[in-house]
Amino acid sequence: MIAFIFRRLLLAVPVLFVVISLTFLLMRLTPGNPFSADRAIPPRILAKLEAKHQLDGTLWQQYTRYIRDVAHGNLRDSTKYFGRTVNEILAQTLPVSATLGSLAFLIALGAGIFLGTYAAVHHDQAQDRLAMLTALLGISLPSFILAPLLILVFCTYVPIFPVAGWGSPDQIILPAICLSLPFAAAIARLMRTSMLEVLHLEFVRTARAKGLPERVVIYRHALKVAILPVVSYCGPLAASILTGSIVVEQIFKIPGLGPFFINSVLNRDLFMVGGTVLVYSVTLISFNIVVDALYFLLDRRIKLTS
Amino acid sequence: MSSTPHIFKQRYWRDPAFLGCVIFLVALVVAAVVGPHLTGYRYDQMDAKQFQPPGLAHWCGTDFLGYDMLTRILYGARISLLVGLIGALVSLTIGVTYGAVAGYIGGWVDNLLMRLVDILYSLPRIVFVIVMVAAFEKPGTALISRFNLNSLIPDVRLLLLFIGLGLVEWLTMARIVRGQVLVLKEQSFVQAARALGQSHFRIITRHLLPNMLGIILIYLTLTIPVIILEESFLSFLGLGVQAPAPSWGSLLSESAQYINPIRIYWWLLVFPAGFMAATLLALNFVGDTLRDAFDPRSQKK
């Protein structure tokens, strides 16, 4: 187990190296400079700016210096937001995105597991059909469709939530719901299929034969096994929520990482783009390691007990 | 497998939901192709009146510049479906080639290639597409003007989207194809072909691929909504199709800016959102049904 995690962590290092190298070289090799999007900068000022941001010398020198800095945890200064380091901006915005993302993650898991189990228990009845129709509708309503519609309903027609902003608890509810619902629907579909398969297994019959109440059979016994596909879906789920948060933060004007990332890409803010891509990649890779370890633990327990 | 099409005919062609989705999709394609010419407006033609609610002159109302919404939605459908289809074809080409090579060669090559797929799965792929689109926009424009194709310059983003989205969405296809090849290549007809001295390329293209056509097509239908979704996502962020050309994503993003509690322009949101959700719903439903019918592994008793 520890060897497994260690091996995965070791593999993550070259992957991150490739990610950061590709981002840097792609942004640096293609035309356009990181200091101004439209105006041409006088050559002498450009030279000074390049020297300040260590972008002088050959491309190889620039690249090796940057990689060395990143390896030491220094993501450099933003080339667009003067006087601010990328580390500083990330430290400010990442907690915001992480809060929104983890809340959405929990809502998606909770709602999805419950709806999927509910549908499986009522297999082929009206409740099942209704739940699955809702889920199919849900996966077809991505957050950037859902968000404007929900804002229209809950902020103008029935004004119970604030339109945008960040800081108070009622400002997080609507964005978290918009971000999580499509994935709750996906999990519900996954959960239903898996639960239907598990409910036919012998240990469920045994549990029922013992006279355990149906609620205990399903939520204590069957769920433990049926949840495995959902656990392995957690990796892609995290990736989708991360991507989705970019647009949800934009819509609800939340000061998270997303809007900064989009702006820095459009501004060609070289180091800001590099830093954000690195943070996104580190988040997902470490999340995947945790999920895989969890799956490994759960799976082994099943093999031991069955 | 030979009786599957028959069962399929009996079970699904009579299912009103499946049939309804297919009819909707066909109607949408027709409307996207001919519709923008029939509405009587051009997608970039301004009417004198902005923010007109739906009525006889403008069935879906007009937007903040006085553009006819219906024309723009149908034109957006054209762009979304085009990106979905071409992007899915790019992803199909890459995924099938990659998966077939990995499965056919097997051994450590297979191991290495599939490990790479696992790694790519765990990375934020859309983020890379965003960086790529921004980085290659200028070089792409320069390349196009060098070949004197100036009329294509507004479509540079579109071309980048075809390639970029296709480049990141081939992973599932590669896994499916590889799994199929692993099973098929041990079967006697493939061994017979090998014994006859046929080349590897010929075995893959003549014997393996035709046997996987069904599954490949099913996963193609399931890839299209994913790519449509991603295109709209990028257009919503202003990184997709460029104004004044509309896409469903950019229509929604423009409309979202005009939400305010004093004057509610609901038609700006409800129509594009409705069209897009209905399209994704129909594509997902058709793809799911086909997969359940034809993919033996996903078939539940």
Coordinates of C-alpha atoms in Angstrom, one line a residue:
Chain A
M1 CA 0.0 0.0 0.0
I2 CA 2.7 2.5 1.0
A3 CA 4.9 1.2 -1.8
F4 CA 1.9 1.8 -4.2
I5 CA 1.4 5.4 -3.1
F6 CA 5.2 6.0 -3.2
R7 CA 5.4 4.7 -6.7
R8 CA 2.5 6.9 -7.9
L9 CA 4.1 10.0 -6.2
L10 CA 7.4 9.2 -7.9
L11 CA 5.6 9.0 -11.3
A12 CA 3.9 12.3 -10.7
V13 CA 7.2 14.2 -10.8
P14 CA 8.1 13.6 -14.4
V15 CA 4.4 14.1 -15.4
L16 CA 4.4 17.5 -13.8
F17 CA 7.7 18.3 -15.3
V18 CA 6.3 17.6 -18.8
V19 CA 3.2 19.6 -18.1
I20 CA 5.1 22.7 -16.9
S21 CA 7.7 22.5 -19.7
L22 CA 5.0 22.2 -22.4
T23 CA 3.0 25.1 -21.0
F24 CA 6.1 27.3 -20.8
L25 CA 7.5 26.4 -24.3
L26 CA 4.0 26.7 -25.9
M27 CA 3.4 30.1 -24.5
R28 CA 7.0 31.3 -25.2
L29 CA 7.4 29.9 -28.7
T30 CA 4.2 31.2 -30.2
P31 CA 4.0 34.9 -31.2
G32 CA 2.7 37.5 -28.8
N33 CA 4.5 38.9 -25.7
P34 CA 3.5 38.5 -22.1
F35 CA 3.7 42.2 -21.3
S36 CA 1.2 43.7 -23.7
A37 CA -1.6 42.2 -25.7
D38 CA -2.1 44.8 -28.3
R39 CA 0.4 47.7 -28.1
A40 CA 4.0 47.3 -29.3
I41 CA 6.4 48.0 -26.5
P42 CA 9.5 50.1 -27.3
P43 CA 12.5 47.7 -27.6
R44 CA 14.5 49.3 -24.7
I45 CA 11.6 48.9 -22.3
L46 CA 10.9 45.4 -23.5
A47 CA 14.5 44.5 -22.9
K48 CA 14.3 45.8 -19.3
L49 CA 11.0 44.0 -18.7
E50 CA 12.4 40.8 -20.0
A51 CA 15.5 41.1 -17.8
K52 CA 13.3 41.8 -14.8
H53 CA 11.2 38.7 -15.4
Q54 CA 14.3 36.6 -16.4
L55 CA 13.1 36.2 -19.9
D56 CA 16.3 37.4 -21.5
G57 CA 18.9 35.2 -23.1
T58 CA 18.3 32.2 -25.2
L59 CA 15.1 30.2 -24.9
W60 CA 17.1 27.3 -23.3
Q61 CA 18.4 29.7 -20.6
Q62 CA 15.0 31.1 -19.9
Y63 CA 13.5 27.6 -19.7
T64 CA 16.1 26.1 -17.4
R65 CA 16.0 29.1 -15.1
Y66 CA 12.2 28.9 -14.9
I67 CA 12.2 25.1 -14.2
R68 CA 14.8 25.7 -11.5
D69 CA 12.7 28.4 -9.9
V70 CA 9.5 26.2 -10.1
A71 CA 11.4 23.3 -8.5
H72 CA 12.2 25.6 -5.6
G73 CA 8.5 26.6 -5.3
N74 CA 9.0 30.0 -6.8
L75 CA 6.3 30.5 -9.5
R76 CA 7.7 34.0 -10.3
D77 CA 6.0 37.4 -10.7
S78 CA 2.9 37.8 -12.7
T79 CA 3.8 39.7 -15.9
K80 CA 0.4 41.4 -16.0
Y81 CA -0.5 42.2 -12.4
F82 CA 2.5 44.3 -11.7
G83 CA 4.1 43.8 -8.3
R84 CA 2.3 40.6 -7.5
T85 CA 3.8 37.2 -7.4
V86 CA 2.0 34.2 -8.8
N87 CA 2.4 32.4 -5.4
E88 CA 0.6 35.3 -3.7
I89 CA -2.3 35.3 -6.2
L90 CA -2.7 31.5 -5.9
A91 CA -2.7 31.7 -2.1
Q92 CA -5.5 34.1 -2.3
T93 CA -7.7 32.4 -4.9
L94 CA -7.1 28.7 -4.3
P95 CA -8.9 28.5 -1.0
V96 CA -12.0 30.1 -2.6
S97 CA -12.0 27.6 -5.5
A98 CA -11.3 24.7 -3.1
T99 CA -14.2 25.6 -0.9
L100 CA -16.6 25.8 -3.7
G101 CA -15.2 22.7 -5.4
S102 CA -15.3 20.5 -2.3
L103 CA -18.8 21.6 -1.4
A104 CA -20.0 20.8 -5.0
F105 CA -18.1 17.5 -4.8
L106 CA -19.9 16.5 -1.6
I107 CA -23.3 17.5 -2.9
A108 CA -22.8 15.6 -6.2
L109 CA -21.7 12.4 -4.3
G110 CA -24.5 12.6 -1.7
A111 CA -27.3 13.4 -4.0
G112 CA -26.1 11.0 -6.7
I113 CA -25.6 8.1 -4.3
F114 CA -29.0 8.6 -2.7
L115 CA -30.9 9.1 -6.0
G116 CA -29.2 6.1 -7.7
T117 CA -29.9 3.8 -4.7
Y118 CA -33.5 5.0 -4.5
A119 CA -34.0 4.2 -8.2
A120 CA -32.4 0.8 -7.9
V121 CA -34.6 -0.1 -4.9
H122 CA -37.7 0.8 -6.8
H123 CA -36.4 -0.9 -10.0
D124 CA -38.8 -0.6 -12.9
Q125 CA -41.4 1.3 -10.9
A126 CA -42.6 4.8 -11.5
Q127 CA -40.1 6.2 -9.0
D128 CA -37.2 4.5 -10.9
R129 CA -38.3 6.0 -14.2
L130 CA -38.8 9.4 -12.8
A131 CA -35.4 9.4 -11.1
M132 CA -33.6 8.2 -14.2
L133 CA -35.5 10.7 -16.4
T134 CA -34.3 13.5 -14.0
A135 CA -30.8 12.1 -14.1
L136 CA -30.8 12.0 -18.0
L137 CA -32.1 15.6 -18.0
G138 CA -29.4 16.5 -15.4
I139 CA -26.5 15.2 -17.5
S140 CA -27.8 17.3 -20.4
L141 CA -27.9 20.5 -18.3
P142 CA -24.2 21.6 -17.9
S143 CA -23.5 24.2 -15.3
F144 CA -23.2 27.1 -17.8
I145 CA -26.8 26.4 -18.9
L146 CA -28.1 25.7 -15.4
A147 CA -26.4 28.7 -13.8
P148 CA -28.1 31.5 -15.9
L149 CA -31.4 29.8 -15.7
L150 CA -31.2 29.4 -11.9
I151 CA -30.1 33.0 -11.5
L152 CA -33.1 34.0 -13.6
V153 CA -35.4 32.1 -11.4
F154 CA -34.0 32.5 -7.9
C155 CA -32.5 36.0 -8.2
T156 CA -35.1 37.9 -10.3
Y157 CA -38.5 36.1 -10.3
V158 CA -38.2 34.7 -6.7
P159 CA -35.4 36.7 -5.2
I160 CA -34.2 34.4 -2.4
F161 CA -30.5 34.2 -3.3
P162 CA -28.0 37.0 -4.1
V163 CA -27.0 37.2 -7.8
A164 CA -23.3 37.1 -7.3
G165 CA -20.4 37.6 -4.9
W166 CA -18.6 35.7 -2.3
G167 CA -18.2 35.7 1.5
S168 CA -21.6 35.0 3.0
P169 CA -23.0 31.4 3.2
D170 CA -26.1 32.2 1.1
Q171 CA -23.7 33.2 -1.7
I172 CA -22.2 29.8 -2.0
I173 CA -25.4 27.8 -2.3
L174 CA -26.5 28.6 -5.8
P175 CA -23.0 28.2 -7.4
A176 CA -22.4 24.9 -5.5
I177 CA -25.7 23.5 -6.8
C178 CA -25.1 24.6 -10.3
L179 CA -21.6 23.1 -10.2
S180 CA -22.7 19.8 -8.7
L181 CA -26.1 18.9 -10.3
P182 CA -24.9 17.6 -13.7
F183 CA -22.4 15.3 -11.9
A184 CA -25.0 14.2 -9.3
A185 CA -27.0 13.0 -12.2
A186 CA -24.0 11.1 -13.7
I187 CA -23.3 9.4 -10.3
A188 CA -27.0 8.5 -9.9
R189 CA -26.9 6.6 -13.2
L190 CA -23.7 4.8 -12.2
M191 CA -25.0 4.1 -8.7
R192 CA -28.3 2.6 -10.0
T193 CA -26.6 0.2 -12.4
S194 CA -24.1 -0.9 -9.8
M195 CA -26.7 -1.3 -7.1
L196 CA -29.0 -3.3 -9.3
E197 CA -26.2 -5.8 -9.9
V198 CA -25.3 -6.0 -6.2
L199 CA -28.9 -6.6 -5.1
H200 CA -28.8 -9.9 -6.9
L201 CA -25.8 -11.2 -5.1
E202 CA -25.9 -13.9 -2.4
F203 CA -24.8 -11.9 0.5
V204 CA -27.7 -9.5 0.1
R205 CA -30.1 -12.5 0.1
T206 CA -28.4 -13.8 3.3
A207 CA -28.7 -10.4 5.0
R208 CA -32.4 -10.3 4.1
A209 CA -32.8 -13.9 5.2
K210 CA -31.4 -13.0 8.6
G211 CA -34.3 -10.7 9.0
L212 CA -32.4 -7.4 8.8
P213 CA -34.6 -4.4 8.0
E214 CA -34.4 -3.5 4.3
R215 CA -32.8 -0.1 5.1
V216 CA -29.9 -1.8 6.9
V217 CA -29.5 -4.4 4.1
I218 CA -29.3 -1.7 1.5
Y219 CA -27.4 1.1 3.2
R220 CA -25.1 -0.9 5.4
H221 CA -24.4 -4.1 3.3
A222 CA -25.2 -3.6 -0.4
L223 CA -24.0 0.0 -0.5
K224 CA -20.5 -0.9 0.6
V225 CA -20.0 -3.1 -2.5
A226 CA -22.1 -1.1 -4.9
I227 CA -20.2 2.1 -4.3
L228 CA -17.0 0.9 -5.9
P229 CA -17.8 2.2 -9.4
V230 CA -18.7 5.5 -7.9
V231 CA -15.3 5.6 -6.1
S232 CA -13.5 5.0 -9.3
Y233 CA -15.6 7.8 -10.9
C234 CA -14.3 10.3 -8.3
G235 CA -11.1 11.0 -10.4
P236 CA -13.0 12.1 -13.5
L237 CA -15.5 13.8 -11.2
A238 CA -12.9 16.0 -9.7
A239 CA -11.6 16.9 -13.1
S240 CA -15.0 17.9 -14.3
I241 CA -15.8 19.9 -11.2
L242 CA -12.4 21.7 -11.6
T243 CA -13.3 22.6 -15.2
G244 CA -16.8 23.5 -14.3
S245 CA -15.7 25.8 -11.5
I246 CA -13.9 28.0 -14.1
V247 CA -17.2 28.9 -15.7
V248 CA -19.3 28.9 -12.5
E249 CA -16.9 31.3 -10.8
Q250 CA -17.0 33.5 -13.9
I251 CA -20.9 33.6 -13.9
F252 CA -21.2 34.2 -10.2
K253 CA -18.3 36.7 -10.0
I254 CA -16.5 34.5 -7.4
P255 CA -12.9 35.5 -6.8
G256 CA -11.5 32.0 -7.3
L257 CA -8.8 30.6 -9.5
G258 CA -11.0 30.3 -12.7
P259 CA -11.4 33.9 -13.7
F260 CA -7.7 34.6 -13.1
F261 CA -6.8 31.6 -15.2
I262 CA -9.0 32.7 -18.2
N263 CA -7.7 36.3 -18.0
S264 CA -4.1 35.2 -17.8
V265 CA -4.5 33.0 -20.8
L266 CA -6.1 35.8 -22.8
N267 CA -3.4 38.2 -21.5
R268 CA -0.6 35.7 -22.2
D269 CA 0.5 36.2 -18.6
L270 CA 3.2 33.6 -18.9
F271 CA 4.0 32.7 -15.3
M272 CA 0.4 33.0 -14.1
V273 CA -0.7 30.5 -16.8
G274 CA 2.2 28.2 -15.8
G275 CA 1.4 28.4 -12.1
T276 CA -2.3 27.8 -12.6
V277 CA -1.8 24.8 -14.9
L278 CA 0.6 23.4 -12.4
V279 CA -1.8 23.9 -9.5
Y280 CA -4.6 22.3 -11.5
S281 CA -2.4 19.3 -12.4
V282 CA -1.1 18.8 -8.9
T283 CA -4.6 18.9 -7.5
L284 CA -5.9 16.3 -9.9
I285 CA -2.9 14.0 -9.7
S286 CA -2.9 13.9 -5.9
F287 CA -6.6 13.5 -5.9
N288 CA -6.4 10.5 -8.2
I289 CA -3.7 8.9 -6.0
V290 CA -6.0 9.2 -3.0
V291 CA -9.0 7.8 -4.9
D292 CA -6.9 4.8 -6.2
A293 CA -5.6 4.1 -2.7
L294 CA -9.2 4.2 -1.4
Y295 CA -10.4 1.9 -4.1
F296 CA -7.6 -0.5 -3.3
L297 CA -8.5 -0.5 0.4
L298 CA -12.3 -1.0 -0.2
D299 CA -11.7 -3.6 -2.8
R300 CA -9.3 -5.6 -0.6
R301 CA -11.8 -5.6 2.2
I302 CA -14.4 -7.1 -0.1
K303 CA -12.1 -9.8 -1.2
L304 CA -11.3 -10.7 2.4
T305 CA -14.9 -10.8 3.5
S306 CA -16.5 -12.6 0.6
Chain B
M1 CA -24.4 -10.8 -32.5
S2 CA -26.2 -11.5 -35.7
S3 CA -29.6 -11.4 -34.2
T4 CA -28.9 -8.1 -32.3
P5 CA -30.1 -5.8 -35.2
H6 CA -33.3 -7.8 -35.4
I7 CA -33.9 -7.5 -31.6
F8 CA -32.9 -3.8 -31.9
K9 CA -35.5 -3.3 -34.6
Q10 CA -38.2 -4.9 -32.6
R11 CA -37.4 -3.3 -29.3
Y12 CA -36.2 0.2 -30.0
W13 CA -37.7 1.4 -33.2
R14 CA -41.1 1.0 -31.5
D15 CA -39.9 2.9 -28.4
P16 CA -41.5 6.3 -28.8
A17 CA -38.8 8.0 -26.7
F18 CA -36.0 6.7 -28.9
L19 CA -37.9 7.4 -32.1
G20 CA -38.7 10.9 -30.8
C21 CA -35.0 11.7 -30.1
V22 CA -34.0 10.5 -33.5
I23 CA -36.6 12.6 -35.2
F24 CA -35.7 15.6 -33.2
L25 CA -32.0 15.2 -34.1
V26 CA -32.8 14.8 -37.8
A27 CA -35.1 17.9 -37.7
L28 CA -32.3 19.8 -35.9
V29 CA -29.7 19.0 -38.5
V30 CA -32.1 20.0 -41.3
A31 CA -33.0 23.2 -39.5
A32 CA -29.4 24.0 -38.9
V33 CA -28.5 23.5 -42.6
V34 CA -31.5 25.3 -44.2
G35 CA -33.0 27.2 -41.2
P36 CA -30.8 30.3 -41.2
H37 CA -31.8 31.0 -44.8
L38 CA -35.6 30.7 -44.1
T39 CA -36.0 32.9 -41.1
G40 CA -35.7 36.0 -43.2
Y41 CA -32.8 37.5 -41.2
R42 CA -29.0 37.1 -41.3
Y43 CA -27.3 36.1 -38.1
D44 CA -25.4 39.4 -38.1
Q45 CA -28.2 41.6 -39.4
M46 CA -29.4 44.1 -36.9
D47 CA -33.1 45.0 -36.6
A48 CA -34.0 48.5 -35.4
K49 CA -35.5 47.2 -32.2
Q50 CA -33.4 45.6 -29.5
F51 CA -34.8 43.3 -26.8
Q52 CA -38.0 42.5 -28.6
P53 CA -40.0 39.7 -26.9
P54 CA -40.9 36.7 -29.0
G55 CA -43.6 37.6 -31.5
L56 CA -44.6 37.0 -35.1
A57 CA -41.7 39.0 -36.6
H58 CA -39.1 37.4 -34.4
W59 CA -40.2 34.0 -33.1
C60 CA -37.6 33.9 -30.4
G61 CA -37.3 37.6 -29.9
T62 CA -34.3 39.8 -30.6
D63 CA -31.2 40.3 -28.5
F64 CA -29.3 43.3 -27.2
L65 CA -28.1 44.3 -30.6
G66 CA -31.3 43.6 -32.4
Y67 CA -30.2 40.3 -33.9
D68 CA -32.9 37.8 -34.5
M69 CA -32.5 35.1 -31.8
L70 CA -34.0 32.2 -33.8
T71 CA -31.5 32.8 -36.7
R72 CA -28.6 33.0 -34.3
I73 CA -29.7 29.8 -32.4
L74 CA -30.0 27.9 -35.7
Y75 CA -26.7 29.2 -36.9
G76 CA -25.2 28.3 -33.5
A77 CA -26.7 24.8 -33.9
R78 CA -24.8 24.5 -37.2
I79 CA -21.5 25.5 -35.5
S80 CA -22.1 23.2 -32.5
L81 CA -23.1 20.2 -34.5
L82 CA -20.2 20.8 -36.9
V83 CA -17.6 21.0 -34.1
G84 CA -19.2 18.0 -32.4
L85 CA -19.1 15.9 -35.5
I86 CA -15.6 16.8 -36.8
G87 CA -14.1 16.9 -33.3
A88 CA -15.6 13.4 -32.7
L89 CA -14.1 12.2 -36.0
V90 CA -10.7 13.5 -35.1
S91 CA -10.9 11.8 -31.7
L92 CA -12.1 8.6 -33.4
T93 CA -9.1 8.6 -35.7
I94 CA -6.6 9.0 -32.9
G95 CA -8.4 6.7 -30.5
V96 CA -8.9 3.9 -32.9
T97 CA -5.3 4.0 -34.2
Y98 CA -3.8 4.3 -30.7
G99 CA -6.0 1.6 -29.2
A100 CA -5.6 -0.8 -32.2
V101 CA -1.8 -0.4 -32.1
A102 CA -1.6 -0.9 -28.3
G103 CA -3.9 -4.0 -28.4
Y104 CA -2.3 -5.5 -31.4
I105 CA 1.3 -5.2 -30.4
G106 CA 0.6 -6.1 -26.8
G107 CA 3.3 -6.7 -24.2
W108 CA 5.3 -3.8 -22.9
V109 CA 4.3 -1.4 -25.7
D110 CA 0.7 -1.9 -24.7
N111 CA 1.6 -1.4 -21.1
L112 CA 3.4 1.8 -21.8
L113 CA 0.7 3.2 -24.1
M114 CA -2.1 2.4 -21.7
R115 CA -0.2 3.9 -18.8
L116 CA 0.1 7.1 -20.8
V117 CA -3.7 7.0 -21.3
D118 CA -4.1 6.7 -17.5
I119 CA -1.9 9.6 -16.9
L120 CA -3.7 11.8 -19.5
Y121 CA -7.0 10.8 -17.8
S122 CA -5.8 12.3 -14.6
L123 CA -4.8 15.7 -16.1
P124 CA -7.0 18.7 -16.6
R125 CA -7.3 18.3 -20.4
I126 CA -9.7 21.2 -21.1
V127 CA -7.2 23.5 -19.4
F128 CA -4.6 22.4 -22.0
V129 CA -7.1 23.1 -24.8
I130 CA -7.6 26.6 -23.5
V131 CA -3.8 27.2 -23.4
M132 CA -3.5 25.7 -26.9
V133 CA -6.2 27.7 -28.5
A134 CA -4.8 30.9 -27.1
A135 CA -1.2 30.0 -28.1
F136 CA -1.9 28.9 -31.6
E137 CA -4.4 31.6 -32.6
K138 CA -1.9 34.0 -34.1
P139 CA 0.4 31.3 -35.8
G140 CA -2.8 29.8 -37.2
T141 CA -3.9 33.1 -38.7
A142 CA -0.5 33.7 -40.1
L143 CA -0.4 30.2 -41.7
I144 CA -3.8 30.7 -43.3
S145 CA -3.0 34.1 -44.8
R146 CA 0.3 32.7 -46.2
F147 CA -1.8 30.2 -48.2
N148 CA -4.1 33.1 -49.3
L149 CA -7.1 31.6 -47.6
N150 CA -8.1 35.0 -46.1
S151 CA -11.8 34.1 -46.1
L152 CA -11.0 31.4 -43.5
I153 CA -9.4 33.8 -41.0
P154 CA -12.5 34.3 -38.8
D155 CA -12.7 30.5 -38.6
V156 CA -9.2 30.0 -37.1
R157 CA -10.7 29.4 -33.7
L158 CA -13.1 26.9 -35.1
L159 CA -10.3 24.9 -36.7
L160 CA -8.3 25.0 -33.5
L161 CA -11.4 23.7 -31.6
F162 CA -11.8 20.8 -34.1
I163 CA -8.2 19.8 -33.5
G164 CA -7.9 20.7 -29.8
L165 CA -11.0 19.0 -28.6
G166 CA -10.3 15.9 -30.8
L167 CA -6.8 15.8 -29.4
V168 CA -8.1 15.4 -25.8
E169 CA -11.2 13.3 -26.2
W170 CA -9.8 10.1 -27.7
L171 CA -8.9 8.3 -24.4
T172 CA -12.1 6.4 -23.9
M173 CA -12.2 5.3 -27.5
A174 CA -8.6 4.1 -27.3
R175 CA -9.4 2.0 -24.2
I176 CA -12.5 0.4 -25.8
V177 CA -10.7 -0.4 -29.1
R178 CA -7.7 -1.8 -27.3
G179 CA -9.9 -4.1 -25.2
Q180 CA -11.7 -5.3 -28.3
V181 CA -8.5 -5.9 -30.2
L182 CA -7.1 -7.9 -27.4
V183 CA -10.0 -10.3 -27.6
L184 CA -10.3 -10.4 -31.4
K185 CA -6.7 -11.0 -32.2
E186 CA -6.7 -14.4 -30.4
Q187 CA -9.6 -15.7 -32.5
S188 CA -9.0 -18.2 -35.2
F189 CA -9.9 -16.0 -38.2
V190 CA -7.1 -13.6 -37.3
Q191 CA -4.7 -16.5 -36.8
A192 CA -5.7 -17.8 -40.1
A193 CA -5.0 -14.4 -41.7
R194 CA -1.6 -14.4 -40.0
A195 CA -0.8 -17.9 -41.2
L196 CA -1.6 -16.8 -44.7
G197 CA 1.1 -14.2 -44.4
Q198 CA -1.0 -11.1 -44.4
S199 CA 0.7 -7.9 -43.2
H200 CA -0.1 -6.5 -39.8
F201 CA -1.6 -3.4 -41.4
R202 CA -3.9 -5.5 -43.5
I203 CA -5.0 -7.7 -40.6
I204 CA -5.8 -4.6 -38.5
T205 CA -7.7 -2.8 -41.3
R206 CA -9.3 -5.8 -43.0
H207 CA -10.1 -8.1 -40.1
L208 CA -10.1 -6.3 -36.8
L209 CA -11.6 -2.9 -37.6
P210 CA -14.7 -4.2 -39.5
N211 CA -15.5 -6.4 -36.5
M212 CA -15.4 -3.4 -34.2
L213 CA -17.4 -1.0 -36.4
G214 CA -20.6 -1.2 -34.3
I215 CA -18.9 -0.4 -31.0
I216 CA -16.8 2.3 -32.6
L217 CA -19.9 4.0 -34.0
I218 CA -21.7 3.8 -30.6
Y219 CA -18.8 5.5 -28.8
L220 CA -18.7 8.0 -31.7
T221 CA -22.4 9.0 -30.9
L222 CA -21.4 9.2 -27.2
T223 CA -18.4 11.5 -28.0
I224 CA -20.4 14.0 -30.0
P225 CA -22.4 15.4 -27.0
V226 CA -19.2 15.6 -24.9
I227 CA -17.5 17.7 -27.6
I228 CA -20.5 19.9 -28.2
L229 CA -20.5 20.5 -24.4
E230 CA -16.8 21.4 -24.4
E231 CA -17.1 23.7 -27.4
S232 CA -20.0 25.6 -25.8
F233 CA -18.0 25.7 -22.6
L234 CA -15.1 27.4 -24.4
S235 CA -17.3 29.7 -26.3
F236 CA -19.0 30.7 -23.1
L237 CA -15.6 31.7 -21.7
G238 CA -14.9 33.7 -24.9
L239 CA -12.3 31.2 -26.2
G240 CA -14.4 29.6 -28.8
V241 CA -16.2 30.9 -31.9
Q242 CA -15.7 34.6 -32.4
A243 CA -18.4 37.2 -32.6
P244 CA -20.5 38.1 -34.5
A245 CA -20.7 34.4 -35.4
P246 CA -22.9 32.8 -32.7
S247 CA -22.5 29.5 -30.9
W248 CA -24.8 28.2 -28.2
G249 CA -22.1 28.8 -25.6
S250 CA -21.5 32.4 -26.7
L251 CA -25.2 33.1 -27.0
L252 CA -25.7 31.9 -23.4
S253 CA -22.8 34.0 -22.1
E254 CA -24.0 37.1 -23.9
S255 CA -27.5 36.6 -22.5
A256 CA -26.3 35.9 -19.0
Q257 CA -24.8 39.5 -18.9
Y258 CA -28.3 40.9 -19.4
I259 CA -29.9 39.3 -16.4
N260 CA -31.2 42.0 -14.1
P261 CA -34.1 42.2 -11.7
I262 CA -35.6 45.3 -13.3
R263 CA -36.2 44.2 -16.9
I264 CA -36.2 40.4 -17.4
Y265 CA -35.3 39.3 -20.9
W266 CA -36.1 35.6 -20.4
W267 CA -36.2 34.7 -24.0
L268 CA -32.5 35.5 -24.4
L269 CA -31.7 32.6 -22.0
V270 CA -34.6 30.2 -22.3
F271 CA -34.4 29.5 -26.0
P272 CA -30.7 28.8 -26.5
A273 CA -30.6 26.9 -23.2
G274 CA -33.7 24.9 -24.3
F275 CA -32.2 24.1 -27.7
M276 CA -28.9 23.0 -26.3
A277 CA -30.3 20.9 -23.5
A278 CA -32.7 19.2 -25.8
T279 CA -29.9 18.4 -28.2
L280 CA -27.6 17.0 -25.6
L281 CA -30.5 15.0 -24.1
A282 CA -31.4 13.5 -27.4
L283 CA -27.8 12.6 -28.3
N284 CA -27.2 11.1 -24.8
F285 CA -30.4 9.1 -25.0
V286 CA -29.7 7.7 -28.5
G287 CA -26.1 6.9 -27.6
D288 CA -27.1 5.2 -24.3
T289 CA -29.8 3.1 -26.1
L290 CA -27.4 2.0 -28.8
R291 CA -24.8 1.1 -26.3
D292 CA -27.2 -0.9 -24.2
A293 CA -28.4 -2.7 -27.3
F294 CA -25.1 -3.4 -29.1
D295 CA -22.3 -3.5 -26.5
P296 CA -22.5 -6.9 -24.9
R297 CA -20.4 -5.8 -21.9
S298 CA -22.7 -3.1 -20.8
Q299 CA -25.8 -5.2 -21.3
K300 CA -27.6 -5.8 -18.1
K301 CA -29.1 -9.3 -18.2

